[in-house]
mmCIF file of C-alpha atoms and ligand atoms in Angstrom:
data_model
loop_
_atom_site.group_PDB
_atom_site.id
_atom_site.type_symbol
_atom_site.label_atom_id
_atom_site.label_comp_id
_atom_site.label_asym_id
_atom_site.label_seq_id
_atom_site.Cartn_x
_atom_site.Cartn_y
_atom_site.Cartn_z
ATOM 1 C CA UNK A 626 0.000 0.000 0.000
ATOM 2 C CA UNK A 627 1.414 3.623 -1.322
ATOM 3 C CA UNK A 628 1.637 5.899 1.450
ATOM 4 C CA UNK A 629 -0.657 8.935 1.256
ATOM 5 C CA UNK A 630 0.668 12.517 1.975
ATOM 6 C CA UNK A 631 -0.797 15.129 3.640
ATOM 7 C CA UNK A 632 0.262 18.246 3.441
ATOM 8 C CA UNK A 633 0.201 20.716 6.768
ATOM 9 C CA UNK A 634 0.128 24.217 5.324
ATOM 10 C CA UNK A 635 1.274 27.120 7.725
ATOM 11 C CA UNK A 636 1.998 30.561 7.070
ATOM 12 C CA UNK A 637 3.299 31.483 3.586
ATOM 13 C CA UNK A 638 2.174 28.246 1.631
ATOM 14 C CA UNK A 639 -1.215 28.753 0.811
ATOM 15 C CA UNK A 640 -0.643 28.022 -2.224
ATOM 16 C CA UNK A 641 -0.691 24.715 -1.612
ATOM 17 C CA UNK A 642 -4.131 24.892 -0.008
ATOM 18 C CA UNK A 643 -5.497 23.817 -3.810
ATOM 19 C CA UNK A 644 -8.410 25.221 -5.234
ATOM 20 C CA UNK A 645 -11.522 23.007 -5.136
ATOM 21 C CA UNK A 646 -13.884 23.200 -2.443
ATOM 22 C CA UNK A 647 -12.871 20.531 0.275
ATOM 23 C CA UNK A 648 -14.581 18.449 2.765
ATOM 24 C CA UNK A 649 -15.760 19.723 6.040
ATOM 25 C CA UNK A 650 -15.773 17.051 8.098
ATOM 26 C CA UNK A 651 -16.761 17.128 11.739
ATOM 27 C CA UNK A 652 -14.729 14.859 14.209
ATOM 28 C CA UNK A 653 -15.104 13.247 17.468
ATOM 29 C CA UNK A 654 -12.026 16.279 18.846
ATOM 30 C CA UNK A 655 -14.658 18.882 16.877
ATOM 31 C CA UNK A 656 -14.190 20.705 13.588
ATOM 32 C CA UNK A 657 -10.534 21.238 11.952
ATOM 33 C CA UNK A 658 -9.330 24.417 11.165
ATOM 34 C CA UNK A 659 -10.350 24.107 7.048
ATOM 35 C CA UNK A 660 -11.826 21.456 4.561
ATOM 36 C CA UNK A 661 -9.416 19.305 3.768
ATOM 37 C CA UNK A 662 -8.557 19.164 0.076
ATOM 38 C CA UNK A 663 -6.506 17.300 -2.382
ATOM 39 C CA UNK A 664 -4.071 19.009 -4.304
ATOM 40 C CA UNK A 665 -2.153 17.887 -7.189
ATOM 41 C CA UNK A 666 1.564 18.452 -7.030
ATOM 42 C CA UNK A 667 3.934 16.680 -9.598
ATOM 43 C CA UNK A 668 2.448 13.523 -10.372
ATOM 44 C CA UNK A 669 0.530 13.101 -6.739
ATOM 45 C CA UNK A 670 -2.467 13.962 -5.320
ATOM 46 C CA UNK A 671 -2.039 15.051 -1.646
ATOM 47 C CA UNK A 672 -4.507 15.630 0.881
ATOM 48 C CA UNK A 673 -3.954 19.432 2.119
ATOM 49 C CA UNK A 674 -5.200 21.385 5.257
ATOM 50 C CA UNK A 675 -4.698 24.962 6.239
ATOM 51 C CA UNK A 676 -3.502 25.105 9.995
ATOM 52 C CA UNK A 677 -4.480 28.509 10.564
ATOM 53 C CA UNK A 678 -7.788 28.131 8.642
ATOM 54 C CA UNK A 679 -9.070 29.606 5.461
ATOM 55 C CA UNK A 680 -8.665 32.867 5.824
ATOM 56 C CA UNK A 681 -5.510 32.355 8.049
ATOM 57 C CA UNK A 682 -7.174 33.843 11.081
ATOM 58 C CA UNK A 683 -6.369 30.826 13.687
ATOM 59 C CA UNK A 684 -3.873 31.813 16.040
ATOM 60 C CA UNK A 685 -1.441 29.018 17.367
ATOM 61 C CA UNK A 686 -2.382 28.076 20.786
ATOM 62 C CA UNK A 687 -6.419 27.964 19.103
ATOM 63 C CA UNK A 688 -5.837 25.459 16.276
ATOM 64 C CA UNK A 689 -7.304 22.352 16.640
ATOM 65 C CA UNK A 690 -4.601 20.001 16.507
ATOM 66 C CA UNK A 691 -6.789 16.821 17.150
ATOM 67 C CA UNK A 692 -9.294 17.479 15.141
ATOM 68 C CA UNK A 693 -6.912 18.396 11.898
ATOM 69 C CA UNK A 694 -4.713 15.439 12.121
ATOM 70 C CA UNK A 695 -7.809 12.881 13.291
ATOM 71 C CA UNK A 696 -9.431 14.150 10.111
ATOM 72 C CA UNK A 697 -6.352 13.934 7.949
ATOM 73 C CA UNK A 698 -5.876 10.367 9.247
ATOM 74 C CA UNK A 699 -9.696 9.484 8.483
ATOM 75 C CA UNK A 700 -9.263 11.098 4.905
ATOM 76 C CA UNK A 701 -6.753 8.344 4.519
ATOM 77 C CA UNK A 702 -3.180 10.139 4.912
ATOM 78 C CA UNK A 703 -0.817 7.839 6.275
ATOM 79 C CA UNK A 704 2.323 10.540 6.119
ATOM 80 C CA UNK A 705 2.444 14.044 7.345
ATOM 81 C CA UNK A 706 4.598 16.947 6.151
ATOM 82 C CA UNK A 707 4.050 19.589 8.115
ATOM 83 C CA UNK A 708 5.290 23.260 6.943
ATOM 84 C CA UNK A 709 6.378 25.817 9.748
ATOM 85 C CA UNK A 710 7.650 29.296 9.541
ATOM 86 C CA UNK A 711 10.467 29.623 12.027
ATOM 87 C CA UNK A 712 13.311 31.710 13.370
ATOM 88 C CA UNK A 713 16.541 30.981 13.768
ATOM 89 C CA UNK A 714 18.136 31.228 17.064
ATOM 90 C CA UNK A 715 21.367 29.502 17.033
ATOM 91 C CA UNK A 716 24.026 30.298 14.241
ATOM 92 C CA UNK A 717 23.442 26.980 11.923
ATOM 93 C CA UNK A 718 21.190 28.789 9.704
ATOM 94 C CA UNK A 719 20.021 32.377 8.552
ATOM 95 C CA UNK A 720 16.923 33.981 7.590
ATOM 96 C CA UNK A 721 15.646 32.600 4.377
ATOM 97 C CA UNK A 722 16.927 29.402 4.462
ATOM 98 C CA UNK A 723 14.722 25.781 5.135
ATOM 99 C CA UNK A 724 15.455 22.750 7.585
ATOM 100 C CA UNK A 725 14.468 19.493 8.305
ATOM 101 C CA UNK A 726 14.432 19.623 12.129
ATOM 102 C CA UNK A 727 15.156 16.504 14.225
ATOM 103 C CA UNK A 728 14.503 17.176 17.517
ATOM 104 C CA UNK A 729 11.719 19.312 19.516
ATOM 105 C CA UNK A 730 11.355 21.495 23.007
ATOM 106 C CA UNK A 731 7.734 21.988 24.057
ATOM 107 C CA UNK A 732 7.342 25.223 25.627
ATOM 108 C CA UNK A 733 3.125 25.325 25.001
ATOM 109 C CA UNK A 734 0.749 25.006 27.720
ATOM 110 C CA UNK A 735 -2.796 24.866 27.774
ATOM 111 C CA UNK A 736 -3.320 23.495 24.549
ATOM 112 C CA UNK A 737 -4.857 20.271 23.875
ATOM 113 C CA UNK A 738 -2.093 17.632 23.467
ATOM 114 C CA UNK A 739 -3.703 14.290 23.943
ATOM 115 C CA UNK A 740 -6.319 12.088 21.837
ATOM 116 C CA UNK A 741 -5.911 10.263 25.144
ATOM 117 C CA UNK A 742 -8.257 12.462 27.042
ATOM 118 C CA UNK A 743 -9.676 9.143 29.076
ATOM 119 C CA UNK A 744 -13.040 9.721 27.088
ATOM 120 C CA UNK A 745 -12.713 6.285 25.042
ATOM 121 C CA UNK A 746 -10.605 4.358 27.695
ATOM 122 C CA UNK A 747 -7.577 3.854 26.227
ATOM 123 C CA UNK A 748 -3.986 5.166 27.034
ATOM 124 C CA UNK A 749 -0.733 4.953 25.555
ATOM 125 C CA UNK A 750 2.523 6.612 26.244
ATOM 126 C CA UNK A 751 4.372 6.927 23.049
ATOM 127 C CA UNK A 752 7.854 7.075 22.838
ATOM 128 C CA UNK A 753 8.912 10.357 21.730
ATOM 129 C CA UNK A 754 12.527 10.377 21.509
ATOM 130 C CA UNK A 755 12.631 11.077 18.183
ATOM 131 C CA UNK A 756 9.775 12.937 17.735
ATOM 132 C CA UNK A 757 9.902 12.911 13.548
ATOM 133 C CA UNK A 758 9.862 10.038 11.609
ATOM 134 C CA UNK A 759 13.706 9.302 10.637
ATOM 135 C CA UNK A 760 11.957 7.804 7.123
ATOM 136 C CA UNK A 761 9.714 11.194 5.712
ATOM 137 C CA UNK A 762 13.415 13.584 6.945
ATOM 138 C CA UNK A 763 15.439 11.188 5.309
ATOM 139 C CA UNK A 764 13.352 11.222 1.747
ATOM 140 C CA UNK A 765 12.812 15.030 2.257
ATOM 141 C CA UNK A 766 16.468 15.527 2.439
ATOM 142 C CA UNK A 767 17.277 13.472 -0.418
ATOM 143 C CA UNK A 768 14.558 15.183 -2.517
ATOM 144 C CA UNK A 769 16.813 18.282 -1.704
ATOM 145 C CA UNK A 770 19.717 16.780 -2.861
ATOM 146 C CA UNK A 771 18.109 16.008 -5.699
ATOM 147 C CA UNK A 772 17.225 19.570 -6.549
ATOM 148 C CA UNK A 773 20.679 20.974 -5.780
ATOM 149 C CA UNK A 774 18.849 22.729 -2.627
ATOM 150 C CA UNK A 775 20.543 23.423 0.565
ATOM 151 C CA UNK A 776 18.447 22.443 3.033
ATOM 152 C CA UNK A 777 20.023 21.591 6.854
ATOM 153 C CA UNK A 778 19.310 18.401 8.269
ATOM 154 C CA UNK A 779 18.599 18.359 11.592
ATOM 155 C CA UNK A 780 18.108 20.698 14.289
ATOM 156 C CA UNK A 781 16.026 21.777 17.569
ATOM 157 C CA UNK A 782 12.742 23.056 16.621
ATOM 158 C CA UNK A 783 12.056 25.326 20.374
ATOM 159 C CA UNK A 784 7.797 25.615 20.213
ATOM 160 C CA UNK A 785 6.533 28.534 21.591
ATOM 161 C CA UNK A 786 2.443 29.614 22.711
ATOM 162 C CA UNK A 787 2.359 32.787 21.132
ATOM 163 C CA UNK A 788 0.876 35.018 19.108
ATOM 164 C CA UNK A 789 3.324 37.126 20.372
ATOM 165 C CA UNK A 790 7.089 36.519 19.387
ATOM 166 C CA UNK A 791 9.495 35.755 22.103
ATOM 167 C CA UNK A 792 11.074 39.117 24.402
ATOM 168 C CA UNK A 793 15.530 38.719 23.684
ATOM 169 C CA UNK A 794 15.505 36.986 27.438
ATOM 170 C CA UNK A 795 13.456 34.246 26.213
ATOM 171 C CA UNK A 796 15.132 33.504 23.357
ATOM 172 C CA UNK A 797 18.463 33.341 25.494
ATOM 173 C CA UNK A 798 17.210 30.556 27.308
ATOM 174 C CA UNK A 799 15.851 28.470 24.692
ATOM 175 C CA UNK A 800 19.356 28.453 23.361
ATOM 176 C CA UNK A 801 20.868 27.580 26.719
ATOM 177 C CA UNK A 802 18.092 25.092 26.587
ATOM 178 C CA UNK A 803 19.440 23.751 23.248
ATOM 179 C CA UNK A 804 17.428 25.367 20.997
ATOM 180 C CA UNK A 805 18.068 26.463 17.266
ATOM 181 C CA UNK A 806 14.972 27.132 15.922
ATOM 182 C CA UNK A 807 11.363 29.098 17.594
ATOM 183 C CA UNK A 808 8.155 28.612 16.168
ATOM 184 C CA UNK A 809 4.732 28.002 17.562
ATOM 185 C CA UNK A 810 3.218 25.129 15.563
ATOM 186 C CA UNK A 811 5.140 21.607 15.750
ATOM 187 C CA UNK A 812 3.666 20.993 19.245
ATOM 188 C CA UNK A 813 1.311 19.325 19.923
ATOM 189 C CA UNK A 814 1.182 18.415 16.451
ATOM 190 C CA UNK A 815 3.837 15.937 16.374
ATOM 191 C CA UNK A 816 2.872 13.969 19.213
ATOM 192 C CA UNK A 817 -0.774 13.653 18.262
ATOM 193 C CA UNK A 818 0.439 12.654 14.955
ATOM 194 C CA UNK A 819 2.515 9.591 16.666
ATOM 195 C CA UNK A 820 -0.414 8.927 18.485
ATOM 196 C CA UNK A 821 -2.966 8.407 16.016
ATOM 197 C CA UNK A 822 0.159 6.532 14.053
ATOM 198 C CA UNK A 823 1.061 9.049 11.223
ATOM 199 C CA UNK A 824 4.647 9.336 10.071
ATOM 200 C CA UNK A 825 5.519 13.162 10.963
ATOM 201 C CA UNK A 826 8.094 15.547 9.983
ATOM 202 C CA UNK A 827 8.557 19.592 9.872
ATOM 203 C CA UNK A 828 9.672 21.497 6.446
ATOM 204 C CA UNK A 829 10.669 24.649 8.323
ATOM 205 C CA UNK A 830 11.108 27.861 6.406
ATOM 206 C CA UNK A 831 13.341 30.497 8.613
ATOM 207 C CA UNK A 832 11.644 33.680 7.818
ATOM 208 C CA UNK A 833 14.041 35.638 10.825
ATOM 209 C CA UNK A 834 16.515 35.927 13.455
ATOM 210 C CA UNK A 835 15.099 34.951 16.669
ATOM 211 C CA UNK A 836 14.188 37.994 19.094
ATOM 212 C CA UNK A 837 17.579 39.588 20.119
ATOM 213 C CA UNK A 838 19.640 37.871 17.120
ATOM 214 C CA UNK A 839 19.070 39.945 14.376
ATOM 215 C CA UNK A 840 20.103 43.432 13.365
ATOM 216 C CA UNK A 841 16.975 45.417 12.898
ATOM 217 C CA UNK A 842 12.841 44.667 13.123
ATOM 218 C CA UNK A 843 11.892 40.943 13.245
ATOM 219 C CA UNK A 844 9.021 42.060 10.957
ATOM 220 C CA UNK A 845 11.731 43.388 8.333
ATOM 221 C CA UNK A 846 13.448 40.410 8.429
ATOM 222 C CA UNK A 847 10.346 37.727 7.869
ATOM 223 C CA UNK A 848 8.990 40.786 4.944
ATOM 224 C CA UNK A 849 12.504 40.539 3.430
ATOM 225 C CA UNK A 850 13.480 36.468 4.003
ATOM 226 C CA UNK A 851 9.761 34.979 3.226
ATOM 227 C CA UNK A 852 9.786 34.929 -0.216
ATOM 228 C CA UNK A 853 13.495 33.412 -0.827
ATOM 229 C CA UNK A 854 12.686 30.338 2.263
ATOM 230 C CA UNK A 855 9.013 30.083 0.894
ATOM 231 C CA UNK A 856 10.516 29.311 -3.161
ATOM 232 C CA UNK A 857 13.206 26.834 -1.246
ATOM 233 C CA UNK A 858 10.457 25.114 -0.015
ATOM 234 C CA UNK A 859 8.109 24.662 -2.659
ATOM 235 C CA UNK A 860 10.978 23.296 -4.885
ATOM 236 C CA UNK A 861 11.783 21.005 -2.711
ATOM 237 C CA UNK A 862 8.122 19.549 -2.428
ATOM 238 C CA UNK A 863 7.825 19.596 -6.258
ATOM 239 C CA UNK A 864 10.698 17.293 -6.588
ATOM 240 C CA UNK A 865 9.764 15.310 -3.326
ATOM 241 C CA UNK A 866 6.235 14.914 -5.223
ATOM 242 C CA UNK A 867 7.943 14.156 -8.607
ATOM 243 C CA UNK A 868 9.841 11.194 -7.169
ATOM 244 C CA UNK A 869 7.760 7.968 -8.478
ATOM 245 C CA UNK A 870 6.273 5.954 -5.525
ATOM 246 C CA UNK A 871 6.211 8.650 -3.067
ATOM 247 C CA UNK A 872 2.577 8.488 -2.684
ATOM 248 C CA UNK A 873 -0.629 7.522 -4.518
ATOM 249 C CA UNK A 874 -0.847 8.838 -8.142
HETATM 250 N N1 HPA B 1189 9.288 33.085 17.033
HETATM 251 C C1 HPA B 1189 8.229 32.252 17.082
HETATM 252 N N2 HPA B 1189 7.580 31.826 16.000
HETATM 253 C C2 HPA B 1189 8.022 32.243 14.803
HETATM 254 C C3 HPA B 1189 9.122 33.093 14.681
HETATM 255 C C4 HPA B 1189 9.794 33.544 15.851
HETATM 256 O O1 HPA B 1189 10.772 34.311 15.817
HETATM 257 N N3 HPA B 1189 9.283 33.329 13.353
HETATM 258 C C5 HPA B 1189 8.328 32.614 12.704
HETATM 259 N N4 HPA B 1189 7.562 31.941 13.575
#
């Protein structure tokens, strides 16, 4: 059985989000953010949702991260690329530049982060010490060989509540904490993923330099890096998508 993709699209990638009108489905964790639609891209069809809902007007700590990933799962997606908008914190990377993190730092609270919420009797602690499955990296990064594009391998992805962005003393501890990335979407996303058995892994598109790192406005820095990380990206999913067998045609 071909594995089925599903596309997570954050902040900057709509244009993934495809263009028919999608399902709204309702699930047992409540309605997902968007319909969930099926894009084509290369030679697949991929199932696609919009984190932040259609218009992006979710904030982070108010998506429904159950009810998106129980829905992509019931839509049939076995495999979960998620795309994030990050910053950079440490000095691996700079602004405009993608990674395929391997490691993550939870700083959320009060977000649901379970589908083990002891309303259907069963419980299962997953083993989360590697939070992103080593197979969906490892084909990512070779699709970016591929393509010629430089795109780091590895990496801690620090997850933050938000809206806001982090003040320069946070930031300074997430790196002590060994952090070298800040965004605000991974968690609980890649847990719940693991839990309802999806392979999971973050395409991360560093937009700025973390609070305190850069030289001028973080704003300046995502207006002036988006574009450059977000065409990275997308080039990287066309030839990930082009690759025969990676995914239903
Ligand atoms: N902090 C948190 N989330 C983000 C950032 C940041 O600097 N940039 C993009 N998403």
């Amino acid at each position: 059985m071909p594995e089925q993709y599903a596309l997570i699209i954050g902040s900057g990638f709509e244009q993934f989000s495809g263009n028919a009108d999608g399902e709204c489905v309702e699930t047992r964790f409540g309605r997902p953010s968007a319909p969930i639609k099926e894009v084509d891209i290369g030679a697949q069809c991929v199932l696609s949702i919009a984190r932040h809902g259609e218009p992006h007007s979710i904030p982070p700590h108010a998506i429904n991260y159950r009810a998106n990933l129980l829905a992509l799962r019931d839509a049939g997606a076995t495999s979960v690329l998620a795309l994030n908008t990050v910053g950079v914190i440490s000095t691996i990377r700079d602004s405009g530049q993608i990674a395929i993190p391997d490691q993550v730092l939870d700083y959320t609270w009060g977000r649901q982060h379970t589908i083990h919420d002891a309303n259907d009797g069963s419980l299962e602690h997953i083993e989360f010490t590697e939070p992103f499955s080593q197979s969906l990296r490892q084909s990512l990064l070779a699709a970016a060989v591929a393509a010629g594009i430089d795109c780091y391998d590895g990496g801690v992805y620090a997850v933050t509540q938000g809206p806001r962005l982090e003040s320069a003393a946070e930031v300074d501890r997430l790196e002590r904490d060994g952090a070298d990335y800040v965004g605000m979407t991974a968690m609980p996303e890649a847990a719940l993923a693991m839990e309802l058995g999806l392979d999971y892994a973050c395409l991360t598109m560093i937009v700025n330099r973390a609070a305190g790192r850069g030289d001028g406005p973080i704003h300046d820095d995502v207006e002036a890096s988006t574009s450059t990380a977000r065409a990275l990206a997308e080039s990287l999913l066309q030839q990930f998508f082009a690759n025969s067998g990676s995914g239903r045609q």
